[in-house]
GROMACS .gro file of C-alpha atoms in nm:
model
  235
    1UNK     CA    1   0.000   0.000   0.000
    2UNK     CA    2   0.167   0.351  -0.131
    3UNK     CA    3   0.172   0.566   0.127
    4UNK     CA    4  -0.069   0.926   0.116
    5UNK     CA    5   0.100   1.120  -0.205
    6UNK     CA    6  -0.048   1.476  -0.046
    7UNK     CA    7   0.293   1.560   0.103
    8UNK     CA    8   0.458   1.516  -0.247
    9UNK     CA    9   0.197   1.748  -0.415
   10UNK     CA   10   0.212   1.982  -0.192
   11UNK     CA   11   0.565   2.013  -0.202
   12UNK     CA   12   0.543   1.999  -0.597
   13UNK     CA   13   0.321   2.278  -0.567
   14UNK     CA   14   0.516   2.482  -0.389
   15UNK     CA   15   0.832   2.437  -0.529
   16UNK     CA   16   0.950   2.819  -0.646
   17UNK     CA   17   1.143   2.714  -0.935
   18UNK     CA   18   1.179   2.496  -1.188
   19UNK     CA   19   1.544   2.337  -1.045
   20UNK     CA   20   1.363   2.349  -0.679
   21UNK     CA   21   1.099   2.167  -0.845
   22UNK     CA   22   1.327   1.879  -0.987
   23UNK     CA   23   1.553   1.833  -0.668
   24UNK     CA   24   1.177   1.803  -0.451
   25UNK     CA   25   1.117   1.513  -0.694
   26UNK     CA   26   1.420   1.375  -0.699
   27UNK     CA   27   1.474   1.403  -0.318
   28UNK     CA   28   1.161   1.245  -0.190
   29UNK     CA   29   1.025   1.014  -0.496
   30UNK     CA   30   1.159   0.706  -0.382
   31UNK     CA   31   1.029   0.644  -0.040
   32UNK     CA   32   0.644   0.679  -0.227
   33UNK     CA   33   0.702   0.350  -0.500
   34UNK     CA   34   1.006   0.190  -0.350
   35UNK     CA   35   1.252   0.249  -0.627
   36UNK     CA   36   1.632   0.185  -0.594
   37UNK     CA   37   1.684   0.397  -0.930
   38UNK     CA   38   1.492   0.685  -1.082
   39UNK     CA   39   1.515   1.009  -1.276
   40UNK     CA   40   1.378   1.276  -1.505
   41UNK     CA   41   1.466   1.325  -1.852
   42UNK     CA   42   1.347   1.656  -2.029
   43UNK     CA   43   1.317   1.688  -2.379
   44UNK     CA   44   1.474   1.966  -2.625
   45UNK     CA   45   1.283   2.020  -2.926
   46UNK     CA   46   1.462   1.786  -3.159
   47UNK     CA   47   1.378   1.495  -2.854
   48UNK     CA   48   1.708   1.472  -2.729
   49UNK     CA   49   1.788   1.496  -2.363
   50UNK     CA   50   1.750   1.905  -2.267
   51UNK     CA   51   1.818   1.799  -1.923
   52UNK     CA   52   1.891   1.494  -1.690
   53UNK     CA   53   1.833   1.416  -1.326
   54UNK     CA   54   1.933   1.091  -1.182
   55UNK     CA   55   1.981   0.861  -0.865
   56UNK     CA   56   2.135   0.519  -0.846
   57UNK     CA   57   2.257   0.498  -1.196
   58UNK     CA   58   2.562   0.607  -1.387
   59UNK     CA   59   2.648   0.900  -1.677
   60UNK     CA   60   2.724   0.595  -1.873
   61UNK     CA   61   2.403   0.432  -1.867
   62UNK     CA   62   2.204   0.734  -1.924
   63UNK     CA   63   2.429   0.773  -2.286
   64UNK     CA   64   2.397   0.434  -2.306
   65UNK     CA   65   2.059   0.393  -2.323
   66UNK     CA   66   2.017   0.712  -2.566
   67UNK     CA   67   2.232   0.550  -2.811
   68UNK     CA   68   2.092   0.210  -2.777
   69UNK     CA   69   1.762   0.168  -2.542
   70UNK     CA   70   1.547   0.437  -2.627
   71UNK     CA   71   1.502   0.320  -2.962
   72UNK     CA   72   1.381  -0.008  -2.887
   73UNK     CA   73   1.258   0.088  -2.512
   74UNK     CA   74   0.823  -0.066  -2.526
   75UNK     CA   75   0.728   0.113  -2.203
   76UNK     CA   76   0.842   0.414  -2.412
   77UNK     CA   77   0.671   0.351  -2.747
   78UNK     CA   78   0.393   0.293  -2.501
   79UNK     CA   79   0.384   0.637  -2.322
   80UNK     CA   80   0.469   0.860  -2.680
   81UNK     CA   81   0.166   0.647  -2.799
   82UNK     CA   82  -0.106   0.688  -2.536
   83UNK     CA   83   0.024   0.947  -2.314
   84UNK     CA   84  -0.039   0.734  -1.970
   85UNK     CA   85   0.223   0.559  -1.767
   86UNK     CA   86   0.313   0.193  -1.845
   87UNK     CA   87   0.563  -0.069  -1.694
   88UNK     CA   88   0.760  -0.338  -1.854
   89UNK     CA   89   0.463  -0.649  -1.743
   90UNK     CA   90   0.191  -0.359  -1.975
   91UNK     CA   91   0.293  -0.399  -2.231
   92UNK     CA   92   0.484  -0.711  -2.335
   93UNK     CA   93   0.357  -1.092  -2.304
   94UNK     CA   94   0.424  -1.228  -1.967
   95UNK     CA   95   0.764  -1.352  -1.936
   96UNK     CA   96   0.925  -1.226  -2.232
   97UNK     CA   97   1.084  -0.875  -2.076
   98UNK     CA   98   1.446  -1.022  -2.011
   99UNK     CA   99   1.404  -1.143  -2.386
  100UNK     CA  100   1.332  -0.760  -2.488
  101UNK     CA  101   1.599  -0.557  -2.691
  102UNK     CA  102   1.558  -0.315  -2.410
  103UNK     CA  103   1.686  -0.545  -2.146
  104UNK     CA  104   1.958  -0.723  -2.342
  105UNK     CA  105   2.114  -0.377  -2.471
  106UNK     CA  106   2.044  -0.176  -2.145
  107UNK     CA  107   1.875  -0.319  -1.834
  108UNK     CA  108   2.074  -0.661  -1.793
  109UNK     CA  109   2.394  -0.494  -1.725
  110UNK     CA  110   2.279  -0.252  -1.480
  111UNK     CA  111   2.022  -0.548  -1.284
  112UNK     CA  112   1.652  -0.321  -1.381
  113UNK     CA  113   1.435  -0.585  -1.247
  114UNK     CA  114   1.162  -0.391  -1.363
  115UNK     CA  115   1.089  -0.037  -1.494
  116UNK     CA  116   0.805   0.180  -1.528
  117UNK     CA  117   0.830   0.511  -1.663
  118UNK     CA  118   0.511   0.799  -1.655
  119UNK     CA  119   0.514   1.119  -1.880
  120UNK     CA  120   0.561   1.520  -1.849
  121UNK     CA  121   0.386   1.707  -2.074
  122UNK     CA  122   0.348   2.080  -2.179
  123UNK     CA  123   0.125   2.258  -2.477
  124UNK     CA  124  -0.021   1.867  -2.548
  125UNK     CA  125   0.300   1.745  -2.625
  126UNK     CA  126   0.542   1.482  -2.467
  127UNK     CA  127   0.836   1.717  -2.294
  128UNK     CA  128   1.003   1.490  -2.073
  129UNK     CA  129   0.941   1.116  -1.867
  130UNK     CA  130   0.986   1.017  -1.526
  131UNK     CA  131   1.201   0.666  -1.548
  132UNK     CA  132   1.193   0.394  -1.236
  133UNK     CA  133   1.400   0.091  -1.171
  134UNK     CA  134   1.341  -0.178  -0.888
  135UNK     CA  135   1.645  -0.392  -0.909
  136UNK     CA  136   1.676  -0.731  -0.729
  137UNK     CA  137   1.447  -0.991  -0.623
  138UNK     CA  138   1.147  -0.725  -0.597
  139UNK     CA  139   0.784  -0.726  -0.706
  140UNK     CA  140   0.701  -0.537  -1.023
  141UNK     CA  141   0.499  -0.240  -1.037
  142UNK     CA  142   0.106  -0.252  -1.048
  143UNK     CA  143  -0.171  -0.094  -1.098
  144UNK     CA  144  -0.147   0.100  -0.784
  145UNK     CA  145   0.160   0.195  -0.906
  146UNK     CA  146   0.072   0.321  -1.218
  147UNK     CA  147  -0.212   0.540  -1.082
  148UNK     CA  148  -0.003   0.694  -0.824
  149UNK     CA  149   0.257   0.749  -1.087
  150UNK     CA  150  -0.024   0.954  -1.333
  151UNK     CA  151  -0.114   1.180  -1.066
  152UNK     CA  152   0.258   1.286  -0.996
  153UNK     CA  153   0.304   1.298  -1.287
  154UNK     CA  154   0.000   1.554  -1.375
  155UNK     CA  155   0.100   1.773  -1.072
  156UNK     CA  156   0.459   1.786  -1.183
  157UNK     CA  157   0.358   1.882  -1.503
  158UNK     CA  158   0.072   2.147  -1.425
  159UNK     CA  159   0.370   2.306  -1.206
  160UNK     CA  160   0.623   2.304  -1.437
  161UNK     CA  161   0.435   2.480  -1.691
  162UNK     CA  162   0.295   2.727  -1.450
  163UNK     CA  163   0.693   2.809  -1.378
  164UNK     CA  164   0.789   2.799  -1.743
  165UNK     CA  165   0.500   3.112  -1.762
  166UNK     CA  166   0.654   3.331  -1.524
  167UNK     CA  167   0.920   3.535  -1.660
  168UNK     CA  168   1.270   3.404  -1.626
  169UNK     CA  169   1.516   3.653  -1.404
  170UNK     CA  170   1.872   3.607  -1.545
  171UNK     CA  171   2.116   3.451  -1.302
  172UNK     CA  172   2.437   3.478  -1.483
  173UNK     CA  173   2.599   3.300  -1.189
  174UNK     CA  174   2.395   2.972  -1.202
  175UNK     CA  175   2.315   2.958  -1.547
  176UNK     CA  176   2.708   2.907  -1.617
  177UNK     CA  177   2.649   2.589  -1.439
  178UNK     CA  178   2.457   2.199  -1.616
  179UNK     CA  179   2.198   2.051  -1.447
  180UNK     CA  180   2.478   1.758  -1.350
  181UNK     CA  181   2.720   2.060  -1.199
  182UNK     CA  182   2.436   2.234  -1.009
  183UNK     CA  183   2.360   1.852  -0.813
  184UNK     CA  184   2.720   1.875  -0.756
  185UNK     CA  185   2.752   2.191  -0.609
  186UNK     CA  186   2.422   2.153  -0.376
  187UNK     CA  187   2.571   1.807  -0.278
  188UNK     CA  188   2.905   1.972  -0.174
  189UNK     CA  189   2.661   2.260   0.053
  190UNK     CA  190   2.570   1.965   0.210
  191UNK     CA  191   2.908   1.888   0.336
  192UNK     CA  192   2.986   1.567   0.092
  193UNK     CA  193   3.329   1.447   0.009
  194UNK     CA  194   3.376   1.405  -0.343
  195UNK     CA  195   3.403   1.063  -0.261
  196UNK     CA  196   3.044   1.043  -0.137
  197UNK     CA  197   2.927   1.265  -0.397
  198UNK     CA  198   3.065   0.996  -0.657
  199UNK     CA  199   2.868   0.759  -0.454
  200UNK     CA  200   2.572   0.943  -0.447
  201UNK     CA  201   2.581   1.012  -0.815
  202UNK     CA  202   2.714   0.688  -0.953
  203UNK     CA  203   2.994   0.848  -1.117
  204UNK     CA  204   3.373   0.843  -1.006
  205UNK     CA  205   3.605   1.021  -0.766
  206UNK     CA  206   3.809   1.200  -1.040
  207UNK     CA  207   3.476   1.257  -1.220
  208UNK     CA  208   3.392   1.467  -0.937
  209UNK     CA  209   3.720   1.657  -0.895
  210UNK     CA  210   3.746   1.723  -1.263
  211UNK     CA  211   3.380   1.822  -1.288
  212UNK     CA  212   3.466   2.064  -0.967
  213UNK     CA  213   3.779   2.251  -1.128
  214UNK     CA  214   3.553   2.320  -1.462
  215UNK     CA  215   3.302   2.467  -1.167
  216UNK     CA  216   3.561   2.682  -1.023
  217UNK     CA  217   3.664   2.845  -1.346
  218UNK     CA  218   3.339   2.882  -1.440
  219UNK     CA  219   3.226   3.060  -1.105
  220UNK     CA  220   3.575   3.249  -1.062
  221UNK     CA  221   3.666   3.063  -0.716
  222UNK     CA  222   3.940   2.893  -0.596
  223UNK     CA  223   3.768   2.690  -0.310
  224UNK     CA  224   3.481   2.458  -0.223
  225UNK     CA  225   3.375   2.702   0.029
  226UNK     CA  226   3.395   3.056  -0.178
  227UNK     CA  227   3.205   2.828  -0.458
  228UNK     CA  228   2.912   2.752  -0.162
  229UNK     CA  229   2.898   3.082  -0.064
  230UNK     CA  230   2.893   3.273  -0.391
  231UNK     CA  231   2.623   3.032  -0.502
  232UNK     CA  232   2.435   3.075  -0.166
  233UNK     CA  233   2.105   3.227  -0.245
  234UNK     CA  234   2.053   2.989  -0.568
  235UNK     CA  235   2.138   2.675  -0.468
   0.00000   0.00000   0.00000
């Protein structure tokens, strides 16, 4: 039994901006379906990733699966095609996922038991999905699931485009900064070693510390601390 989604709307709904609005999802998603890997993928206009927030899986899968999985990905072809959320036991014959192209290109290597994956939209268009992973000896997702799943997804959306209205105020100092660089720098306010933050975002150690010099130049700092505080009243 999910437990009450209200909190998660609410903080959805309150969310000021559209990067606060993607780190509440990302923060708090995985205690309401029991995921050990999720993320949101927004779309540019030519369908390719605009941006990219993840937890429990690597940069490499993510390319990965845009140069091989996304093509051949049936939960996707699913979504595009009827706009509603979907998991892998929807929509192929029972017992034939680990036989998918999906799986044997993507999934297998990283252990995605199961997936389901629900939409963003904006205008009437597809703009972005919200992917989930259970890995292990775990049940797949169900109907409950899938419900729960449609009504995040409907609030996130509704809020996103409500954001995407207002008019933007430039902030040349966090705009210098991708999406990936920004979960860096918030995870290093919270006091994480660059060997935790490699943890935390399934990339490596020297990822991290080359990933951190690029931030420096880019903010005009020498130090993990002078980054924090110039970036203080954005992060």
């Amino acid at each position: 039994m999910l437990r009450s989604l209200y909190p998660l709307f609410q903080a959805i709904a309150t969310a000021p901006t559209e990067q606060e609005l993607r780190l509440r999802f990302m923060d708090s998603i995985s205690e309401y379906f029991g995921v050990q890997r999720w993320g949101i993928y927004l779309l540019n206009p030519d369908n390719g990733f605009d941006s990219v927030d993840t937890k429990g899986v690597s940069d490499t899968f993510v390319d990965r699966y845009q140069k091989f999985g996304k093509s051949v990905d049936p939960v996707l072809q699913y979504v595009v095609q009827y706009h509603a959320p979907a998991h892998e036991e929807l929509v192929l014959p029972k017992g034939t996922w680990k036989q998918s192209e999906l799986y044997q290109k993507c999934c297998s290597t990283y252990d995605h038991e199961h997936i389901m994956t629900g939409l963003i939209v904006g205008r009437g268009k597809l703009i972005g999905t919200v992917n989930f992973a259970r890995i292990g000896h775990v049940p797949a997702f169900n109907q409950l699931d899938l419900a729960s799943l449609g009504a995040v997804c409907t609030h996130f959306s509704a809020r996103l485009a409500e954001l995407r209205k207002q008019p933007l105020v430039p902030n040349p100092i966090i705009d210098r900064l991708t999406s990936r660089e920004i979960q860096i720098a918030n995870l290093v306010a919270k006091g994480l070693t660059n060997a935790e933050i490699g943890t935390e975002l399934w990339i490596t150690q020297n990822s991290v510390k080359q990933a951190l010099k690029r931030m420096f130049r880019k903010l005009e700092v020498s130090a993990r601390t002078e980054m924090v505080a110039k970036l203080r009243d954005t992060l």
